JSON list of C-alpha atoms and ligand atoms in Angstrom, two decimals:
[
{"chain": "A", "resi": 61, "resn": "MET", "atom": "CA", "xyz": [-23.95, 15.18, -162.12]},
{"chain": "A", "resi": 62, "resn": "ILE", "atom": "CA", "xyz": [-25.07, 13.47, -165.35]},
{"chain": "A", "resi": 63, "resn": "LYS", "atom": "CA", "xyz": [-23.06, 14.51, -168.43]},
{"chain": "A", "resi": 64, "resn": "ILE", "atom": "CA", "xyz": [-24.68, 17.30, -170.46]},
{"chain": "A", "resi": 65, "resn": "GLY", "atom": "CA", "xyz": [-26.26, 16.12, -173.70]},
{"chain": "A", "resi": 66, "resn": "HIS", "atom": "CA", "xyz": [-26.66, 12.58, -172.41]},
{"chain": "A", "resi": 67, "resn": "HIS", "atom": "CA", "xyz": [-30.32, 11.76, -171.71]},
{"chain": "A", "resi": 68, "resn": "VAL", "atom": "CA", "xyz": [-30.48, 9.28, -168.83]},
{"chain": "A", "resi": 69, "resn": "THR", "atom": "CA", "xyz": [-33.50, 7.31, -167.62]},
{"chain": "A", "resi": 70, "resn": "ILE", "atom": "CA", "xyz": [-33.41, 5.64, -164.22]},
{"chain": "A", "resi": 71, "resn": "ALA", "atom": "CA", "xyz": [-36.39, 3.42, -163.38]},
{"chain": "A", "resi": 72, "resn": "MET", "atom": "CA", "xyz": [-37.05, 2.15, -159.88]},
{"chain": "A", "resi": 73, "resn": "ASP", "atom": "CA", "xyz": [-39.71, -0.20, -158.54]},
{"chain": "A", "resi": 74, "resn": "GLY", "atom": "CA", "xyz": [-40.48, -1.72, -155.18]},
{"chain": "A", "resi": 75, "resn": "PRO", "atom": "CA", "xyz": [-43.24, -2.39, -152.66]},
{"chain": "A", "resi": 76, "resn": "ALA", "atom": "CA", "xyz": [-44.82, 0.13, -150.28]},
{"chain": "A", "resi": 77, "resn": "GLY", "atom": "CA", "xyz": [-42.36, 1.27, -147.64]},
{"chain": "A", "resi": 78, "resn": "SER", "atom": "CA", "xyz": [-39.24, 0.10, -149.49]},
{"chain": "A", "resi": 79, "resn": "GLY", "atom": "CA", "xyz": [-37.95, 3.68, -149.36]},
{"chain": "A", "resi": 80, "resn": "LYS", "atom": "CA", "xyz": [-38.12, 4.31, -153.09]},
{"chain": "A", "resi": 81, "resn": "SER", "atom": "CA", "xyz": [-39.85, 7.72, -152.99]},
{"chain": "A", "resi": 82, "resn": "THR", "atom": "CA", "xyz": [-37.36, 9.25, -150.55]},
{"chain": "A", "resi": 83, "resn": "VAL", "atom": "CA", "xyz": [-34.41, 7.61, -152.27]},
{"chain": "A", "resi": 84, "resn": "ALA", "atom": "CA", "xyz": [-35.53, 8.63, -155.77]},
{"chain": "A", "resi": 85, "resn": "ARG", "atom": "CA", "xyz": [-36.14, 12.22, -154.65]},
{"chain": "A", "resi": 86, "resn": "ARG", "atom": "CA", "xyz": [-32.64, 12.47, -153.16]},
{"chain": "A", "resi": 87, "resn": "VAL", "atom": "CA", "xyz": [-30.99, 10.84, -156.16]},
{"chain": "A", "resi": 88, "resn": "ALA", "atom": "CA", "xyz": [-32.83, 13.34, -158.38]},
{"chain": "A", "resi": 89, "resn": "GLU", "atom": "CA", "xyz": [-31.44, 16.23, -156.32]},
{"chain": "A", "resi": 90, "resn": "LYS", "atom": "CA", "xyz": [-27.90, 14.83, -156.32]},
{"chain": "A", "resi": 91, "resn": "LEU", "atom": "CA", "xyz": [-27.78, 14.08, -160.04]},
{"chain": "A", "resi": 92, "resn": "GLY", "atom": "CA", "xyz": [-29.92, 16.98, -161.26]},
{"chain": "A", "resi": 93, "resn": "LEU", "atom": "CA", "xyz": [-32.70, 14.74, -162.64]},
{"chain": "A", "resi": 94, "resn": "LEU", "atom": "CA", "xyz": [-36.42, 15.17, -163.07]},
{"chain": "A", "resi": 95, "resn": "TYR", "atom": "CA", "xyz": [-38.27, 13.17, -160.39]},
{"chain": "A", "resi": 96, "resn": "LEU", "atom": "CA", "xyz": [-41.40, 11.25, -161.36]},
{"chain": "A", "resi": 97, "resn": "ASP", "atom": "CA", "xyz": [-43.59, 9.85, -158.57]},
{"chain": "A", "resi": 98, "resn": "SER", "atom": "CA", "xyz": [-45.85, 7.55, -160.60]},
{"chain": "A", "resi": 99, "resn": "GLY", "atom": "CA", "xyz": [-47.94, 6.54, -157.58]},
{"chain": "A", "resi": 100, "resn": "ALA", "atom": "CA", "xyz": [-48.93, 10.21, -157.15]},
{"chain": "A", "resi": 101, "resn": "MET", "atom": "CA", "xyz": [-50.51, 10.06, -160.62]},
{"chain": "A", "resi": 102, "resn": "TYR", "atom": "CA", "xyz": [-52.71, 7.07, -159.71]},
{"chain": "A", "resi": 103, "resn": "ARG", "atom": "CA", "xyz": [-53.56, 8.90, -156.50]},
{"chain": "A", "resi": 104, "resn": "ALA", "atom": "CA", "xyz": [-54.54, 12.01, -158.50]},
{"chain": "A", "resi": 105, "resn": "VAL", "atom": "CA", "xyz": [-56.85, 9.86, -160.64]},
{"chain": "A", "resi": 106, "resn": "THR", "atom": "CA", "xyz": [-58.40, 8.59, -157.41]},
{"chain": "A", "resi": 107, "resn": "VAL", "atom": "CA", "xyz": [-59.04, 12.20, -156.33]},
{"chain": "A", "resi": 108, "resn": "LEU", "atom": "CA", "xyz": [-60.60, 12.79, -159.76]},
{"chain": "A", "resi": 109, "resn": "ALA", "atom": "CA", "xyz": [-62.92, 9.82, -159.13]},
{"chain": "A", "resi": 110, "resn": "ILE", "atom": "CA", "xyz": [-63.92, 11.04, -155.67]},
{"chain": "A", "resi": 111, "resn": "GLU", "atom": "CA", "xyz": [-64.46, 14.65, -156.77]},
{"chain": "A", "resi": 112, "resn": "ASN", "atom": "CA", "xyz": [-66.72, 13.53, -159.64]},
{"chain": "A", "resi": 113, "resn": "GLU", "atom": "CA", "xyz": [-68.37, 10.76, -157.60]},
{"chain": "A", "resi": 114, "resn": "VAL", "atom": "CA", "xyz": [-67.49, 8.12, -160.19]},
{"chain": "A", "resi": 115, "resn": "GLU", "atom": "CA", "xyz": [-65.49, 5.75, -157.94]},
{"chain": "A", "resi": 116, "resn": "LYS", "atom": "CA", "xyz": [-67.92, 2.97, -158.89]},
{"chain": "A", "resi": 117, "resn": "ASP", "atom": "CA", "xyz": [-68.51, 4.06, -162.48]},
{"chain": "A", "resi": 118, "resn": "ILE", "atom": "CA", "xyz": [-65.21, 3.06, -164.05]},
{"chain": "A", "resi": 119, "resn": "SER", "atom": "CA", "xyz": [-66.21, 3.75, -167.67]},
{"chain": "A", "resi": 120, "resn": "LYS", "atom": "CA", "xyz": [-67.09, 7.37, -166.74]},
{"chain": "A", "resi": 121, "resn": "LEU", "atom": "CA", "xyz": [-63.81, 7.64, -164.85]},
{"chain": "A", "resi": 122, "resn": "ILE", "atom": "CA", "xyz": [-61.86, 6.37, -167.89]},
{"chain": "A", "resi": 123, "resn": "GLU", "atom": "CA", "xyz": [-63.44, 9.15, -169.99]},
{"chain": "A", "resi": 124, "resn": "LEU", "atom": "CA", "xyz": [-62.47, 11.74, -167.37]},
{"chain": "A", "resi": 125, "resn": "VAL", "atom": "CA", "xyz": [-58.91, 10.42, -167.22]},
{"chain": "A", "resi": 126, "resn": "LYS", "atom": "CA", "xyz": [-58.57, 10.79, -171.00]},
{"chain": "A", "resi": 127, "resn": "THR", "atom": "CA", "xyz": [-59.23, 14.52, -170.81]},
{"chain": "A", "resi": 128, "resn": "CYS", "atom": "CA", "xyz": [-57.77, 15.44, -167.41]},
{"chain": "A", "resi": 129, "resn": "ARG", "atom": "CA", "xyz": [-54.49, 17.28, -166.95]},
{"chain": "A", "resi": 130, "resn": "ILE", "atom": "CA", "xyz": [-52.00, 15.97, -164.38]},
{"chain": "A", "resi": 131, "resn": "GLU", "atom": "CA", "xyz": [-48.91, 18.12, -163.91]},
{"chain": "A", "resi": 132, "resn": "PHE", "atom": "CA", "xyz": [-46.02, 18.14, -161.47]},
{"chain": "A", "resi": 133, "resn": "MET", "atom": "CA", "xyz": [-44.49, 21.28, -159.98]},
{"chain": "A", "resi": 134, "resn": "ASP", "atom": "CA", "xyz": [-41.37, 21.92, -157.89]},
{"chain": "A", "resi": 135, "resn": "ASN", "atom": "CA", "xyz": [-39.75, 18.78, -159.27]},
{"chain": "A", "resi": 136, "resn": "GLY", "atom": "CA", "xyz": [-42.43, 16.38, -158.09]},
{"chain": "A", "resi": 137, "resn": "LYS", "atom": "CA", "xyz": [-43.17, 18.01, -154.73]},
{"chain": "A", "resi": 138, "resn": "LYS", "atom": "CA", "xyz": [-46.55, 19.33, -155.92]},
{"chain": "A", "resi": 139, "resn": "ILE", "atom": "CA", "xyz": [-49.14, 17.68, -158.15]},
{"chain": "A", "resi": 140, "resn": "LEU", "atom": "CA", "xyz": [-51.88, 19.53, -160.01]},
{"chain": "A", "resi": 141, "resn": "LEU", "atom": "CA", "xyz": [-55.08, 17.95, -161.26]},
{"chain": "A", "resi": 142, "resn": "ASN", "atom": "CA", "xyz": [-56.79, 20.17, -163.85]},
{"chain": "A", "resi": 143, "resn": "SER", "atom": "CA", "xyz": [-54.79, 23.10, -162.39]},
{"chain": "A", "resi": 144, "resn": "GLU", "atom": "CA", "xyz": [-55.92, 22.34, -158.80]},
{"chain": "A", "resi": 145, "resn": "ASP", "atom": "CA", "xyz": [-53.17, 21.57, -156.29]},
{"chain": "A", "resi": 146, "resn": "VAL", "atom": "CA", "xyz": [-54.12, 18.12, -154.92]},
{"chain": "A", "resi": 147, "resn": "SER", "atom": "CA", "xyz": [-50.82, 17.38, -153.14]},
{"chain": "A", "resi": 148, "resn": "VAL", "atom": "CA", "xyz": [-52.60, 17.04, -149.77]},
{"chain": "A", "resi": 149, "resn": "GLN", "atom": "CA", "xyz": [-55.74, 15.24, -151.00]},
{"chain": "A", "resi": 150, "resn": "ILE", "atom": "CA", "xyz": [-53.74, 12.46, -152.66]},
{"chain": "A", "resi": 151, "resn": "ARG", "atom": "CA", "xyz": [-52.44, 11.32, -149.24]},
{"chain": "A", "resi": 152, "resn": "THR", "atom": "CA", "xyz": [-55.78, 11.09, -147.38]},
{"chain": "A", "resi": 153, "resn": "PRO", "atom": "CA", "xyz": [-56.96, 7.75, -145.87]},
{"chain": "A", "resi": 154, "resn": "GLU", "atom": "CA", "xyz": [-59.89, 7.77, -148.34]},
{"chain": "A", "resi": 155, "resn": "VAL", "atom": "CA", "xyz": [-57.45, 7.82, -151.29]},
{"chain": "A", "resi": 156, "resn": "ASN", "atom": "CA", "xyz": [-55.18, 5.24, -149.61]},
{"chain": "A", "resi": 157, "resn": "LYS", "atom": "CA", "xyz": [-58.15, 2.89, -149.43]},
{"chain": "A", "resi": 158, "resn": "LEU", "atom": "CA", "xyz": [-59.38, 3.35, -153.01]},
{"chain": "A", "resi": 159, "resn": "VAL", "atom": "CA", "xyz": [-56.22, 3.80, -155.05]},
{"chain": "A", "resi": 160, "resn": "ALA", "atom": "CA", "xyz": [-55.22, 0.15, -155.52]},
{"chain": "A", "resi": 161, "resn": "ASP", "atom": "CA", "xyz": [-58.59, -0.69, -157.08]},
{"chain": "A", "resi": 162, "resn": "ILE", "atom": "CA", "xyz": [-58.37, 2.26, -159.45]},
{"chain": "A", "resi": 163, "resn": "ALA", "atom": "CA", "xyz": [-54.72, 1.58, -160.36]},
{"chain": "A", "resi": 164, "resn": "LYS", "atom": "CA", "xyz": [-55.60, -1.94, -161.48]},
{"chain": "A", "resi": 165, "resn": "VAL", "atom": "CA", "xyz": [-57.89, -0.81, -164.33]},
{"chain": "A", "resi": 166, "resn": "PRO", "atom": "CA", "xyz": [-56.00, -1.41, -167.61]},
{"chain": "A", "resi": 167, "resn": "GLU", "atom": "CA", "xyz": [-57.54, 1.54, -169.53]},
{"chain": "A", "resi": 168, "resn": "ILE", "atom": "CA", "xyz": [-56.54, 3.90, -166.73]},
{"chain": "A", "resi": 169, "resn": "ARG", "atom": "CA", "xyz": [-53.01, 2.47, -166.65]},
{"chain": "A", "resi": 170, "resn": "HIS", "atom": "CA", "xyz": [-52.78, 2.86, -170.42]},
{"chain": "A", "resi": 171, "resn": "GLU", "atom": "CA", "xyz": [-53.51, 6.62, -170.20]},
{"chain": "A", "resi": 172, "resn": "ILE", "atom": "CA", "xyz": [-51.19, 7.18, -167.26]},
{"chain": "A", "resi": 173, "resn": "VAL", "atom": "CA", "xyz": [-48.32, 5.21, -168.83]},
{"chain": "A", "resi": 174, "resn": "LYS", "atom": "CA", "xyz": [-48.61, 7.32, -172.01]},
{"chain": "A", "resi": 175, "resn": "HIS", "atom": "CA", "xyz": [-48.35, 10.43, -169.88]},
{"chain": "A", "resi": 176, "resn": "GLN", "atom": "CA", "xyz": [-45.36, 9.06, -167.96]},
{"chain": "A", "resi": 177, "resn": "ARG", "atom": "CA", "xyz": [-43.48, 8.27, -171.17]},
{"chain": "A", "resi": 178, "resn": "LYS", "atom": "CA", "xyz": [-44.12, 11.81, -172.41]},
{"chain": "A", "resi": 179, "resn": "ILE", "atom": "CA", "xyz": [-42.65, 13.20, -169.18]},
{"chain": "A", "resi": 180, "resn": "GLY", "atom": "CA", "xyz": [-39.69, 10.85, -169.72]},
{"chain": "A", "resi": 181, "resn": "GLU", "atom": "CA", "xyz": [-39.01, 12.48, -173.08]},
{"chain": "A", "resi": 182, "resn": "GLU", "atom": "CA", "xyz": [-38.52, 15.87, -171.45]},
{"chain": "A", "resi": 183, "resn": "GLY", "atom": "CA", "xyz": [-35.07, 15.11, -170.08]},
{"chain": "A", "resi": 184, "resn": "SER", "atom": "CA", "xyz": [-33.01, 12.94, -167.76]},
{"chain": "A", "resi": 185, "resn": "ILE", "atom": "CA", "xyz": [-35.33, 11.39, -165.22]},
{"chain": "A", "resi": 186, "resn": "ILE", "atom": "CA", "xyz": [-35.65, 9.10, -162.22]},
{"chain": "A", "resi": 187, "resn": "ALA", "atom": "CA", "xyz": [-39.10, 7.51, -162.12]},
{"chain": "A", "resi": 188, "resn": "GLU", "atom": "CA", "xyz": [-40.38, 5.24, -159.37]},
{"chain": "A", "resi": 189, "resn": "GLY", "atom": "CA", "xyz": [-43.41, 3.03, -158.79]},
{"chain": "A", "resi": 190, "resn": "ARG", "atom": "CA", "xyz": [-44.50, -0.54, -159.48]},
{"chain": "A", "resi": 191, "resn": "ASP", "atom": "CA", "xyz": [-44.09, -1.00, -163.25]},
{"chain": "A", "resi": 192, "resn": "LEU", "atom": "CA", "xyz": [-41.45, 1.54, -164.26]},
{"chain": "A", "resi": 193, "resn": "THR", "atom": "CA", "xyz": [-38.71, -1.03, -164.89]},
{"chain": "A", "resi": 194, "resn": "THR", "atom": "CA", "xyz": [-41.04, -3.56, -166.55]},
{"chain": "A", "resi": 195, "resn": "ILE", "atom": "CA", "xyz": [-43.67, -1.63, -168.53]},
{"chain": "A", "resi": 196, "resn": "VAL", "atom": "CA", "xyz": [-43.14, 2.13, -168.62]},
{"chain": "A", "resi": 197, "resn": "PHE", "atom": "CA", "xyz": [-39.40, 2.29, -169.31]},
{"chain": "A", "resi": 198, "resn": "PRO", "atom": "CA", "xyz": [-38.31, -1.26, -170.21]},
{"chain": "A", "resi": 199, "resn": "ASP", "atom": "CA", "xyz": [-35.25, 0.20, -171.96]},
{"chain": "A", "resi": 200, "resn": "ALA", "atom": "CA", "xyz": [-34.20, 2.43, -169.06]},
{"chain": "A", "resi": 201, "resn": "ASP", "atom": "CA", "xyz": [-30.45, 3.00, -168.73]},
{"chain": "A", "resi": 202, "resn": "PHE", "atom": "CA", "xyz": [-30.61, 1.94, -165.08]},
{"chain": "A", "resi": 203, "resn": "LYS", "atom": "CA", "xyz": [-33.12, -0.25, -163.28]},
{"chain": "A", "resi": 204, "resn": "PHE", "atom": "CA", "xyz": [-33.34, -0.74, -159.55]},
{"chain": "A", "resi": 205, "resn": "TYR", "atom": "CA", "xyz": [-35.65, -2.87, -157.45]},
{"chain": "A", "resi": 206, "resn": "LEU", "atom": "CA", "xyz": [-35.81, -1.74, -153.83]},
{"chain": "A", "resi": 207, "resn": "ASP", "atom": "CA", "xyz": [-37.10, -4.07, -151.16]},
{"chain": "A", "resi": 208, "resn": "ALA", "atom": "CA", "xyz": [-37.05, -4.56, -147.39]},
{"chain": "A", "resi": 209, "resn": "SER", "atom": "CA", "xyz": [-38.63, -7.02, -144.98]},
{"chain": "A", "resi": 210, "resn": "VAL", "atom": "CA", "xyz": [-42.33, -6.52, -144.20]},
{"chain": "A", "resi": 211, "resn": "LYS", "atom": "CA", "xyz": [-41.42, -5.84, -140.55]},
{"chain": "A", "resi": 212, "resn": "GLU", "atom": "CA", "xyz": [-38.95, -3.09, -141.48]},
{"chain": "A", "resi": 213, "resn": "ARG", "atom": "CA", "xyz": [-41.31, -1.49, -144.00]},
{"chain": "A", "resi": 214, "resn": "ALA", "atom": "CA", "xyz": [-44.15, -1.53, -141.46]},
{"chain": "A", "resi": 215, "resn": "LYS", "atom": "CA", "xyz": [-41.89, 0.07, -138.84]},
{"chain": "A", "resi": 216, "resn": "ARG", "atom": "CA", "xyz": [-40.95, 2.90, -141.25]},
{"chain": "A", "resi": 217, "resn": "ARG", "atom": "CA", "xyz": [-44.60, 3.60, -142.13]},
{"chain": "A", "resi": 218, "resn": "PHE", "atom": "CA", "xyz": [-45.58, 3.40, -138.45]},
{"chain": "A", "resi": 219, "resn": "LEU", "atom": "CA", "xyz": [-42.98, 6.03, -137.48]},
{"chain": "A", "resi": 220, "resn": "GLU", "atom": "CA", "xyz": [-44.13, 8.29, -140.34]},
{"chain": "A", "resi": 221, "resn": "LEU", "atom": "CA", "xyz": [-47.76, 7.94, -139.23]},
{"chain": "A", "resi": 222, "resn": "GLN", "atom": "CA", "xyz": [-46.89, 8.56, -135.58]},
{"chain": "A", "resi": 223, "resn": "ALA", "atom": "CA", "xyz": [-45.30, 11.86, -136.59]},
{"chain": "A", "resi": 224, "resn": "HIS", "atom": "CA", "xyz": [-48.78, 12.82, -137.82]},
{"chain": "A", "resi": 225, "resn": "ASN", "atom": "CA", "xyz": [-50.33, 11.82, -134.48]},
{"chain": "A", "resi": 226, "resn": "THR", "atom": "CA", "xyz": [-52.43, 8.94, -135.76]},
{"chain": "A", "resi": 227, "resn": "ASP", "atom": "CA", "xyz": [-53.19, 6.29, -133.15]},
{"chain": "A", "resi": 228, "resn": "ILE", "atom": "CA", "xyz": [-52.74, 3.29, -135.45]},
{"chain": "A", "resi": 229, "resn": "THR", "atom": "CA", "xyz": [-50.81, 0.30, -134.05]},
{"chain": "A", "resi": 230, "resn": "LEU", "atom": "CA", "xyz": [-47.69, -1.27, -135.56]},
{"chain": "A", "resi": 231, "resn": "GLU", "atom": "CA", "xyz": [-49.60, -4.55, -136.03]},
{"chain": "A", "resi": 232, "resn": "THR", "atom": "CA", "xyz": [-52.30, -2.80, -138.07]},
{"chain": "A", "resi": 233, "resn": "VAL", "atom": "CA", "xyz": [-49.69, -1.12, -140.27]},
{"chain": "A", "resi": 234, "resn": "GLU", "atom": "CA", "xyz": [-48.00, -4.48, -140.83]},
{"chain": "A", "resi": 235, "resn": "THR", "atom": "CA", "xyz": [-51.30, -6.07, -141.83]},
{"chain": "A", "resi": 236, "resn": "GLU", "atom": "CA", "xyz": [-52.07, -3.19, -144.21]},
{"chain": "A", "resi": 237, "resn": "ILE", "atom": "CA", "xyz": [-48.62, -3.43, -145.83]},
{"chain": "A", "resi": 238, "resn": "SER", "atom": "CA", "xyz": [-49.03, -7.19, -146.34]},
{"chain": "A", "resi": 239, "resn": "GLU", "atom": "CA", "xyz": [-52.47, -6.67, -147.87]},
{"chain": "A", "resi": 240, "resn": "ARG", "atom": "CA", "xyz": [-51.11, -3.98, -150.18]},
{"chain": "A", "resi": 241, "resn": "ASP", "atom": "CA", "xyz": [-48.21, -6.27, -151.23]},
{"chain": "A", "resi": 242, "resn": "GLU", "atom": "CA", "xyz": [-50.73, -8.97, -152.06]},
{"chain": "A", "resi": 243, "resn": "LYS", "atom": "CA", "xyz": [-52.82, -6.57, -154.20]},
{"chain": "A", "resi": 244, "resn": "ASP", "atom": "CA", "xyz": [-49.80, -5.05, -155.97]},
{"chain": "A", "resi": 245, "resn": "THR", "atom": "CA", "xyz": [-48.16, -8.37, -156.83]},
{"chain": "A", "resi": 246, "resn": "SER", "atom": "CA", "xyz": [-51.21, -10.46, -157.71]},
{"chain": "A", "resi": 247, "resn": "ARG", "atom": "CA", "xyz": [-53.19, -8.08, -159.92]},
{"chain": "A", "resi": 248, "resn": "GLU", "atom": "CA", "xyz": [-53.72, -9.09, -163.53]},
{"chain": "A", "resi": 249, "resn": "HIS", "atom": "CA", "xyz": [-52.29, -5.99, -165.23]},
{"chain": "A", "resi": 250, "resn": "SER", "atom": "CA", "xyz": [-48.74, -4.74, -164.58]},
{"chain": "A", "resi": 251, "resn": "PRO", "atom": "CA", "xyz": [-48.25, -6.53, -161.26]},
{"chain": "A", "resi": 252, "resn": "LEU", "atom": "CA", "xyz": [-45.30, -5.48, -159.14]},
{"chain": "A", "resi": 253, "resn": "ARG", "atom": "CA", "xyz": [-42.31, -7.64, -159.95]},
{"chain": "A", "resi": 254, "resn": "ALA", "atom": "CA", "xyz": [-38.59, -7.12, -160.35]},
{"chain": "A", "resi": 255, "resn": "ALA", "atom": "CA", "xyz": [-37.38, -6.79, -163.94]},
{"chain": "A", "resi": 256, "resn": "LYS", "atom": "CA", "xyz": [-34.82, -9.50, -164.75]},
{"chain": "A", "resi": 257, "resn": "ASP", "atom": "CA", "xyz": [-32.14, -6.88, -165.42]},
{"chain": "A", "resi": 258, "resn": "ALA", "atom": "CA", "xyz": [-32.91, -4.71, -162.37]},
{"chain": "A", "resi": 259, "resn": "ILE", "atom": "CA", "xyz": [-30.30, -4.28, -159.67]},
{"chain": "A", "resi": 260, "resn": "ARG", "atom": "CA", "xyz": [-31.89, -5.50, -156.44]},
{"chain": "A", "resi": 261, "resn": "VAL", "atom": "CA", "xyz": [-31.27, -3.41, -153.35]},
{"chain": "A", "resi": 262, "resn": "ASP", "atom": "CA", "xyz": [-32.34, -4.77, -149.97]},
{"chain": "A", "resi": 263, "resn": "THR", "atom": "CA", "xyz": [-32.78, -1.65, -147.83]},
{"chain": "A", "resi": 264, "resn": "THR", "atom": "CA", "xyz": [-33.42, -3.58, -144.59]},
{"chain": "A", "resi": 265, "resn": "GLY", "atom": "CA", "xyz": [-31.11, -2.09, -141.95]},
{"chain": "A", "resi": 266, "resn": "LYS", "atom": "CA", "xyz": [-29.71, 0.49, -144.36]},
{"chain": "A", "resi": 267, "resn": "THR", "atom": "CA", "xyz": [-30.02, 4.25, -144.01]},
{"chain": "A", "resi": 268, "resn": "ILE", "atom": "CA", "xyz": [-31.50, 6.36, -146.81]},
{"chain": "A", "resi": 269, "resn": "ASP", "atom": "CA", "xyz": [-28.05, 7.88, -147.39]},
{"chain": "A", "resi": 270, "resn": "GLU", "atom": "CA", "xyz": [-26.47, 4.45, -147.83]},
{"chain": "A", "resi": 271, "resn": "VAL", "atom": "CA", "xyz": [-29.01, 3.49, -150.48]},
{"chain": "A", "resi": 272, "resn": "VAL", "atom": "CA", "xyz": [-28.75, 6.88, -152.24]},
{"chain": "A", "resi": 273, "resn": "ASP", "atom": "CA", "xyz": [-24.94, 6.67, -152.31]},
{"chain": "A", "resi": 274, "resn": "PHE", "atom": "CA", "xyz": [-25.07, 3.14, -153.74]},
{"chain": "A", "resi": 275, "resn": "ILE", "atom": "CA", "xyz": [-27.39, 4.22, -156.57]},
{"chain": "A", "resi": 276, "resn": "VAL", "atom": "CA", "xyz": [-25.43, 7.38, -157.36]},
{"chain": "A", "resi": 277, "resn": "ALA", "atom": "CA", "xyz": [-22.22, 5.32, -157.47]},
{"chain": "A", "resi": 278, "resn": "GLN", "atom": "CA", "xyz": [-23.81, 2.82, -159.86]},
{"chain": "A", "resi": 279, "resn": "VAL", "atom": "CA", "xyz": [-24.92, 5.61, -162.19]},
{"chain": "A", "resi": 280, "resn": "ASN", "atom": "CA", "xyz": [-21.62, 7.49, -162.03]},
{"chain": "A", "resi": 281, "resn": "SER", "atom": "CA", "xyz": [-19.64, 4.34, -162.70]},
{"chain": "A", "resi": 282, "resn": "ARG", "atom": "CA", "xyz": [-21.32, 3.98, -166.08]},
{"chain": "A", "resi": 283, "resn": "ASN", "atom": "CA", "xyz": [-21.34, 7.66, -167.15]},
{"chain": "B", "resi": 519, "resn": "LIG", "atom": "O1", "xyz": [-46.48, 4.31, -154.29]},
{"chain": "B", "resi": 519, "resn": "LIG", "atom": "P1", "xyz": [-47.87, 4.75, -153.84]},
{"chain": "B", "resi": 519, "resn": "LIG", "atom": "O2", "xyz": [-48.28, 4.19, -152.50]},
{"chain": "B", "resi": 519, "resn": "LIG", "atom": "O3", "xyz": [-48.05, 6.22, -153.90]},
{"chain": "B", "resi": 519, "resn": "LIG", "atom": "O4", "xyz": [-48.85, 4.11, -154.92]},
{"chain": "B", "resi": 519, "resn": "LIG", "atom": "C1", "xyz": [-50.24, 4.29, -154.85]},
{"chain": "B", "resi": 519, "resn": "LIG", "atom": "C2", "xyz": [-50.96, 3.14, -155.54]},
{"chain": "B", "resi": 519, "resn": "LIG", "atom": "O5", "xyz": [-50.74, 3.17, -156.94]},
{"chain": "B", "resi": 519, "resn": "LIG", "atom": "C3", "xyz": [-50.60, 1.74, -155.05]},
{"chain": "B", "resi": 519, "resn": "LIG", "atom": "O6", "xyz": [-51.80, 1.01, -154.86]},
{"chain": "B", "resi": 519, "resn": "LIG", "atom": "C4", "xyz": [-49.84, 1.14, -156.19]},
{"chain": "B", "resi": 519, "resn": "LIG", "atom": "C5", "xyz": [-50.29, 1.92, -157.39]},
{"chain": "B", "resi": 519, "resn": "LIG", "atom": "N1", "xyz": [-49.21, 2.15, -158.36]},
{"chain": "B", "resi": 519, "resn": "LIG", "atom": "C6", "xyz": [-49.24, 1.42, -159.50]},
{"chain": "B", "resi": 519, "resn": "LIG", "atom": "O7", "xyz": [-50.12, 0.59, -159.70]},
{"chain": "B", "resi": 519, "resn": "LIG", "atom": "N2", "xyz": [-48.28, 1.61, -160.44]},
{"chain": "B", "resi": 519, "resn": "LIG", "atom": "C7", "xyz": [-47.30, 2.49, -160.25]},
{"chain": "B", "resi": 519, "resn": "LIG", "atom": "N3", "xyz": [-46.36, 2.66, -161.18]},
{"chain": "B", "resi": 519, "resn": "LIG", "atom": "C8", "xyz": [-47.25, 3.24, -159.05]},
{"chain": "B", "resi": 519, "resn": "LIG", "atom": "C9", "xyz": [-48.23, 3.03, -158.10]}
]
């Protein structure tokens, strides 16, 4: 448990399938931290675009983003968009397809980053995504960069998808992951990259518990 009175910020980045959401959620539970899933916020903005039919009208979408309310409940398990629970909608294939193009718009990122920093002021936090260690919380107390081979990440996603009875093949998942990596790392604004001072964790062949224990030990060793 983090010492009372000591406000701690843990930032974590990594590519799709690196395990960061599951790991961050468990670390939050173990250390009694607020959990911030930053990708869920870009997904909620994508739902906002679809609901208002402004996926192609980015300037209208930017205006909507400026006045929308995005809130988390149950420590990050639920996400509300203008009071509507969109926790299921944010994970649909339609959102999966659109989100990267919406997340690359600088004005949208600007609004979302402001919001994320405000959440960070509320208390000790673990926040994960693509630019948490580099842009959102560059002065975080702890920075981690989680990675794993494309093959391993594709296998994890494939098993998750199979549990939901989708008939996608492992090869297709691998191709999608590679395409997403390319988009996330090559975009002009806030591309995914490891901060120089981030601790790199290769999760290939490691269990979630092993990664969680490593991170908790790192934090406890400096508290
Ligand atoms: O982690 P995720 O799959 O839920 O992220 C959804 C999308 O949002 C993905 O295309 C990357 C983008 N994203 C981002 O640009 N910056 C973040 N901090 C988190 C996610």
